Each structure stands twice: as structure tokens, then as C-alpha cells.
């Protein structure tokens, strides 16, 4: 609820993170990107030691129960260490955004890409031709919609997937707190109304517009969004693409032998983004990372 307690907690969170920003080993800047009659709250990070020139950037989209402050490591961040700036956002419906009345809808995410890229492109530090997007968990859905409707995004990565059209599994079979949280994110209080609303939550009719490099990283035992929906999505995307599946991993990709002995998932994502924004080619492939670290590769 947008009550005094929740607002006070958010203000203290911003105050705390602002104190970190003042002491960080790199430039951290509070941002509010104008969006319709409201704004998308964000933090803008430049790599440590940045000394000028235009560099690539990634828009970091958190999930349903994560937030912009957690998208960049306090030290040794995977993107910043690769010379990539980060605009970490709370997009429509995410954490701070609903406190200002900016709620989730597919239409809002369709429209969010343009002002975010406009803001980055206007920065003298950023190369407007090298802007990517990275989504985690429900951010894999939000970011897919954003990328489909903003052609200036040059690459997108999705890790820990939420791609089931209608979201039956996560809202009807998983923890009830997920549904309750997303009702708040959507500005809906009646469950029957939300049950109708969630059926409109789909990448179908959007993903076929994507022509840029697209990466999906998922767990074989994904329990919140059956992996076949991500497989359908990757086949629908029209641009270059890659899918990496980790044996025995669940939704939060990692903490299994495949992730420990094979490519470490967050680093794989960061390397992939940096290489795509550098214009390096890659092969359309499906990877299955086995528990011994071996990678089985097949054409995609």
C-alpha cells in the first residue's frame, strides 16, 4: 500500500543509498526520467576510473521482488568492470514507481523504452549507438516488451525467465505473495479483476518485432515459468539469438554444479552484453550446460 509507513521506508532506503553513492568508487547519480505525466526512478552508474569519451550503456531491469539499488554490485560490478555504464531502473510497477502512481501495464512498458534511451542518448558519456538492456526474473518479460518497441536497443539479455503468457504458474501455483505483490504493482485490489488482467500479459504479438541480438539464460527445472514458453519466445525473435539452459537449476539460475563448473551465469550475461555492444558476431545456438560443466551446443 502507498501508506505513510511504506513511503517512509522508501525515503529511508533512498537516503541510505544516497549516502553510499557519495562514497562509492565510481560516479552514482540519482535520476528521474520523465515518463508521461510521471517519472521512472533510476540510478545512473559510470565505470570506476571513467575519464571521458562515449561508452556503451545497459538499462538494467529488475524483477518483481527486486529493485534498482540491487542491480549494480557495491564493488566489482560485472557491467561496470567491462566498461559499460548502467542505468538501473524501477520501471512501471516496480518498487518505487507505484509509490508515485506509475503502475504496471504492458502499454506502459511498450512506451518506457523511448524516454529511457532518449535520456541515455543525451548524456555526453554515452554512445547512443551502443545501448543495451538486461532483465532478470520478471524483468525478462518487462525488458522483452521494452526492447520490442524501442529499436535503438542494440541487444537484450534475459536471465531467470518469466515468459509464460498469462502467468498462470507464478500467480496460481507459486507463493501467494507473488500475486499479491503484482496486484499492488498493477494498481488492482480485486483478485477477480487481476485474474482477467493477467491474461493480457504476454510477449506474443511483440517479440516478433525484435531484430537485435537476444540472449535467454534459464534453469532446466524452472518452476515459475515453464521453460517451453522461453523456447517459443526465442524461436519467435527475428534477430540473432542464443539460449543457455543450466542442468538442474531452478528459477534463480545458479547454485548448481552446472553453474559452478560451467560458465558462471551472471558473468556469461555481462560478457555477452559487452561483446554485442562492441559489435562482435556470434553463432545462433542453444547451449545445455551439464552438471560437469560440459556444454552441449546445437543450432538455434
Coordinates of C-alpha atoms in Angstrom, one line a residue:
X1 CA 0.0 0.0 0.0
X2 CA 1.1 3.6 -0.6
X3 CA 0.7 4.4 3.1
X4 CA 2.8 6.5 5.4
X5 CA 4.9 3.5 6.5
X6 CA 5.8 2.3 3.0
X7 CA 6.6 5.8 1.9
X8 CA 8.8 6.4 4.9
X9 CA 10.7 3.1 4.3
X10 CA 11.3 4.2 0.7
X11 CA 12.6 7.6 1.8
X12 CA 15.0 5.9 4.2
X13 CA 16.1 3.5 1.5
X14 CA 16.9 6.4 -0.8
X15 CA 18.7 8.3 1.9
X16 CA 20.8 5.2 2.7
X17 CA 21.7 4.5 -0.9
X18 CA 22.4 8.2 -1.4
X19 CA 25.0 8.0 1.3
X20 CA 26.6 5.0 -0.4
X21 CA 26.5 6.9 -3.7
X22 CA 28.5 9.8 -2.2
X23 CA 31.2 7.3 -1.0
X24 CA 31.2 4.9 -4.0
X25 CA 34.3 4.1 -6.0
X26 CA 32.5 5.3 -9.1
X27 CA 30.0 8.0 -10.2
X28 CA 26.5 7.2 -9.0
X29 CA 23.7 9.7 -9.9
X30 CA 20.1 9.8 -8.8
X31 CA 17.8 10.0 -11.9
X32 CA 14.1 10.6 -12.6
X33 CA 13.4 10.0 -16.3
X34 CA 10.3 11.9 -17.4
X35 CA 7.5 9.4 -18.5
X36 CA 4.1 10.7 -19.5
X37 CA 2.9 12.8 -16.5
X38 CA 5.2 10.9 -14.0
X39 CA 8.8 9.7 -14.0
X40 CA 10.8 6.5 -13.9
X41 CA 13.2 6.5 -10.9
X42 CA 16.7 5.2 -11.6
X43 CA 20.3 5.3 -10.6
X44 CA 23.0 6.1 -13.3
X45 CA 26.4 4.4 -12.8
X46 CA 29.6 5.1 -14.7
X47 CA 32.6 2.7 -14.5
X48 CA 35.3 3.3 -11.9
X49 CA 38.0 5.4 -13.4
X50 CA 35.9 6.8 -16.2
X51 CA 37.8 9.7 -17.7
X52 CA 35.8 10.8 -20.7
X53 CA 34.6 9.7 -24.1
X54 CA 31.5 7.9 -25.1
X55 CA 31.0 4.4 -23.7
X56 CA 28.3 1.7 -24.0
X57 CA 25.4 1.5 -21.5
X58 CA 22.9 -1.1 -20.4
X59 CA 19.4 -0.5 -19.0
X60 CA 19.1 -2.9 -16.0
X61 CA 15.6 -4.1 -15.4
X62 CA 15.0 -5.9 -12.0
X63 CA 12.3 -8.4 -11.3
X64 CA 9.0 -8.4 -9.4
X65 CA 10.6 -8.6 -6.0
X66 CA 14.0 -6.9 -6.6
X67 CA 14.8 -3.3 -7.1
X68 CA 17.1 -0.8 -8.9
X69 CA 19.5 -0.4 -6.0
X70 CA 20.4 -4.2 -6.2
X71 CA 21.2 -4.2 -9.9
X72 CA 24.7 -2.9 -9.5
X73 CA 27.2 -4.5 -7.1
X74 CA 28.6 -2.2 -4.5
X75 CA 32.1 -3.2 -5.6
X76 CA 33.4 -5.1 -8.6
X77 CA 30.2 -4.8 -10.7
X78 CA 30.1 -7.2 -13.7
X79 CA 29.0 -4.5 -16.2
X80 CA 31.0 -1.6 -14.9
X81 CA 34.1 -3.7 -14.8
X82 CA 33.6 -4.3 -18.6
X83 CA 33.5 -0.5 -19.3
X84 CA 29.7 -0.5 -19.6
X85 CA 27.6 2.2 -17.8
X86 CA 24.4 1.2 -16.1
X87 CA 21.0 2.9 -15.9
X88 CA 19.3 0.8 -13.1
X89 CA 15.6 1.5 -13.2
X90 CA 12.4 0.8 -11.3
X91 CA 10.1 0.7 -14.3
X92 CA 6.3 0.9 -14.4
X93 CA 5.0 -1.1 -11.4
X94 CA 8.4 -1.8 -9.9
X95 CA 9.2 -0.9 -6.3
X96 CA 9.5 2.9 -6.1
X97 CA 7.4 3.6 -9.2
X98 CA 4.0 2.6 -7.8
X99 CA 4.6 5.0 -4.9
X100 CA 4.4 7.8 -7.4
X101 CA 1.4 6.3 -9.2
X102 CA 3.3 4.7 -12.0
X103 CA 1.8 1.2 -12.3
X104 CA 2.5 -1.8 -14.4
X105 CA 0.8 -2.3 -17.7
X106 CA 2.0 -3.8 -21.0
X107 CA 1.3 -0.5 -22.6
X108 CA 3.5 1.4 -20.1
X109 CA 6.4 -1.0 -20.8
X110 CA 5.8 -0.6 -24.6
X111 CA 6.3 3.2 -24.1
X112 CA 9.1 3.1 -21.5
X113 CA 12.0 2.4 -23.9
X114 CA 11.9 5.7 -25.8
X115 CA 12.3 8.1 -22.8
X116 CA 15.0 5.9 -21.2
X117 CA 17.0 5.7 -24.4
X118 CA 16.4 9.4 -25.1
X119 CA 17.9 10.2 -21.6
X120 CA 20.9 8.0 -22.1
X121 CA 21.5 9.3 -25.7
X122 CA 21.5 12.9 -24.4
X123 CA 24.4 12.1 -22.0
X124 CA 27.8 13.1 -23.2
X125 CA 29.3 10.0 -21.6
X126 CA 27.2 7.5 -23.6
X127 CA 27.4 6.2 -27.1
X128 CA 23.8 6.3 -28.4
X129 CA 24.7 3.5 -30.9
X130 CA 25.7 1.1 -28.1
X131 CA 22.8 0.9 -25.7
X132 CA 21.6 -2.5 -24.5
X133 CA 19.1 -3.8 -22.0
X134 CA 19.3 -6.6 -19.4
X135 CA 16.4 -8.1 -17.5
X136 CA 16.3 -10.5 -14.6
X137 CA 13.3 -12.7 -13.5
X138 CA 10.1 -10.7 -14.3
X139 CA 12.4 -8.2 -15.9
X140 CA 12.9 -10.8 -18.6
X141 CA 9.2 -10.1 -19.6
X142 CA 9.3 -6.3 -19.0
X143 CA 12.6 -6.0 -20.9
X144 CA 11.3 -8.1 -23.8
X145 CA 8.4 -5.7 -24.3
X146 CA 10.6 -2.7 -23.9
X147 CA 13.1 -4.0 -26.5
X148 CA 10.4 -4.9 -28.9
X149 CA 9.2 -1.3 -29.1
X150 CA 12.5 0.6 -28.9
X151 CA 14.6 -0.1 -32.0
X152 CA 17.6 1.8 -30.6
X153 CA 18.2 -1.0 -28.1
X154 CA 21.1 -2.9 -29.6
X155 CA 20.9 -6.2 -27.6
X156 CA 18.8 -7.7 -24.8
X157 CA 19.6 -10.4 -22.2
X158 CA 17.0 -12.3 -20.2
X159 CA 18.1 -14.4 -17.1
X160 CA 15.8 -16.4 -14.8
X161 CA 12.8 -16.3 -17.0
X162 CA 9.2 -15.2 -16.7
X163 CA 7.8 -15.8 -20.2
X164 CA 4.6 -17.8 -19.7
X165 CA 1.7 -15.9 -21.4
X166 CA -0.9 -15.2 -18.8
X167 CA 1.5 -16.1 -16.0
X168 CA -0.7 -18.9 -14.7
X169 CA 2.2 -20.8 -12.9
X170 CA 3.7 -17.9 -11.0
X171 CA 0.3 -16.4 -9.9
X172 CA -1.8 -19.6 -9.4
X173 CA 0.6 -22.3 -8.3
X174 CA 3.6 -20.5 -6.6
X175 CA 3.7 -18.4 -3.4
X176 CA 0.5 -16.3 -2.9
X177 CA 2.7 -13.3 -2.1
X178 CA 3.7 -13.1 -5.8
X179 CA 0.2 -12.5 -6.9
X180 CA -0.5 -10.1 -4.0
X181 CA 2.7 -8.1 -4.9
X182 CA 1.8 -7.9 -8.6
X183 CA -1.7 -6.8 -7.8
X184 CA -0.2 -3.8 -6.0
X185 CA 2.3 -3.2 -8.9
X186 CA -0.7 -3.1 -11.2
X187 CA -2.9 -0.8 -9.0
X188 CA -5.5 -3.6 -8.8
X189 CA -7.2 -4.5 -5.5
X190 CA -9.8 -7.1 -6.6
X191 CA -8.4 -10.6 -7.3
X192 CA -11.0 -11.5 -9.9
X193 CA -10.2 -8.3 -11.8
X194 CA -6.5 -9.2 -11.7
X195 CA -7.2 -12.7 -12.9
X196 CA -8.7 -11.2 -16.0
X197 CA -5.9 -8.6 -16.3
X198 CA -3.0 -11.1 -16.1
X199 CA -4.3 -13.0 -19.2
X200 CA -3.2 -9.9 -21.2
X201 CA 0.4 -10.2 -20.0
X202 CA 2.2 -11.8 -23.0
X203 CA 5.1 -11.3 -25.3
X204 CA 3.0 -12.7 -28.1
X205 CA 2.5 -10.0 -30.7
X206 CA 5.6 -8.2 -29.5
X207 CA 8.6 -10.5 -29.7
X208 CA 8.4 -10.9 -33.5
X209 CA 9.4 -7.2 -33.8
X210 CA 12.8 -7.8 -32.2
X211 CA 15.6 -7.8 -34.7
X212 CA 18.6 -7.3 -32.4
X213 CA 20.8 -9.9 -30.6
X214 CA 18.7 -11.7 -27.9
X215 CA 20.0 -14.0 -25.1
X216 CA 18.0 -16.2 -22.8
X217 CA 19.6 -17.8 -19.7
X218 CA 17.3 -20.3 -17.9
X219 CA 17.3 -23.2 -15.5
X220 CA 16.3 -26.7 -16.7
X221 CA 13.9 -27.0 -13.7
X222 CA 12.4 -23.6 -13.9
X223 CA 9.4 -23.7 -11.6
X224 CA 7.8 -20.2 -12.1
X225 CA 7.5 -20.1 -15.9
X226 CA 7.7 -23.4 -17.8
X227 CA 10.8 -23.3 -20.0
X228 CA 8.9 -24.2 -23.1
X229 CA 7.5 -20.7 -23.2
X230 CA 11.0 -19.3 -23.3
X231 CA 11.8 -21.7 -26.1
X232 CA 8.8 -20.5 -28.1
X233 CA 9.9 -16.9 -27.4
X234 CA 13.4 -17.4 -28.7
X235 CA 12.1 -19.0 -31.9
X236 CA 9.8 -16.0 -32.4
X237 CA 12.5 -13.4 -32.1
X238 CA 13.7 -12.4 -35.6
X239 CA 17.2 -11.3 -34.8
X240 CA 20.4 -13.2 -33.9
X241 CA 19.8 -15.3 -30.7
X242 CA 21.2 -17.7 -28.2
X243 CA 19.6 -19.7 -25.4
X244 CA 21.6 -21.2 -22.5
X245 CA 20.0 -23.8 -20.1
X246 CA 21.7 -25.0 -16.9
X247 CA 21.0 -28.6 -15.9
X248 CA 19.1 -29.0 -12.6
X249 CA 18.9 -25.2 -12.0
X250 CA 15.6 -23.7 -10.9
X251 CA 14.3 -20.2 -11.5
X252 CA 17.2 -18.3 -9.9
X253 CA 19.9 -19.6 -12.3
X254 CA 22.9 -20.8 -10.2
X255 CA 23.7 -22.7 -7.1
X256 CA 24.0 -26.0 -9.0
X257 CA 27.1 -27.8 -10.3
X258 CA 26.4 -26.7 -13.9
X259 CA 26.7 -23.1 -12.9
X260 CA 29.8 -23.7 -10.7
X261 CA 31.7 -25.8 -13.3
X262 CA 30.4 -24.3 -16.5
X263 CA 30.1 -20.6 -17.5
X264 CA 29.0 -18.6 -14.4
X265 CA 25.6 -17.2 -15.4
X266 CA 25.9 -13.5 -14.4
X267 CA 29.3 -13.3 -15.9
X268 CA 28.2 -15.0 -19.1
X269 CA 25.5 -12.4 -19.4
X270 CA 27.9 -9.5 -18.8
X271 CA 30.4 -10.8 -21.3
X272 CA 27.7 -11.4 -23.9
X273 CA 26.3 -7.8 -23.5
X274 CA 29.8 -6.3 -23.7
X275 CA 30.6 -8.3 -26.8
X276 CA 27.3 -7.4 -28.6
X277 CA 27.7 -3.7 -27.8
X278 CA 31.2 -4.0 -29.2
X279 CA 29.7 -5.4 -32.4
X280 CA 31.2 -8.8 -32.1
X281 CA 29.4 -11.6 -34.1
X282 CA 28.2 -14.8 -32.5
X283 CA 26.5 -18.0 -33.6
X284 CA 22.8 -18.7 -33.2
X285 CA 23.0 -21.6 -30.8
X286 CA 21.2 -23.5 -28.0
X287 CA 23.6 -24.4 -25.1
X288 CA 22.8 -27.0 -22.5
X289 CA 25.3 -26.8 -19.6
X290 CA 25.6 -30.1 -17.9
X291 CA 26.4 -30.7 -14.3
X292 CA 30.0 -31.5 -15.1
X293 CA 30.4 -28.1 -16.9
X294 CA 30.3 -29.6 -20.3
X295 CA 28.3 -27.6 -22.9
X296 CA 26.2 -29.4 -25.5
X297 CA 25.7 -27.0 -28.4
X298 CA 23.1 -27.2 -31.1
X299 CA 21.9 -24.9 -33.9
X300 CA 19.1 -22.5 -33.0

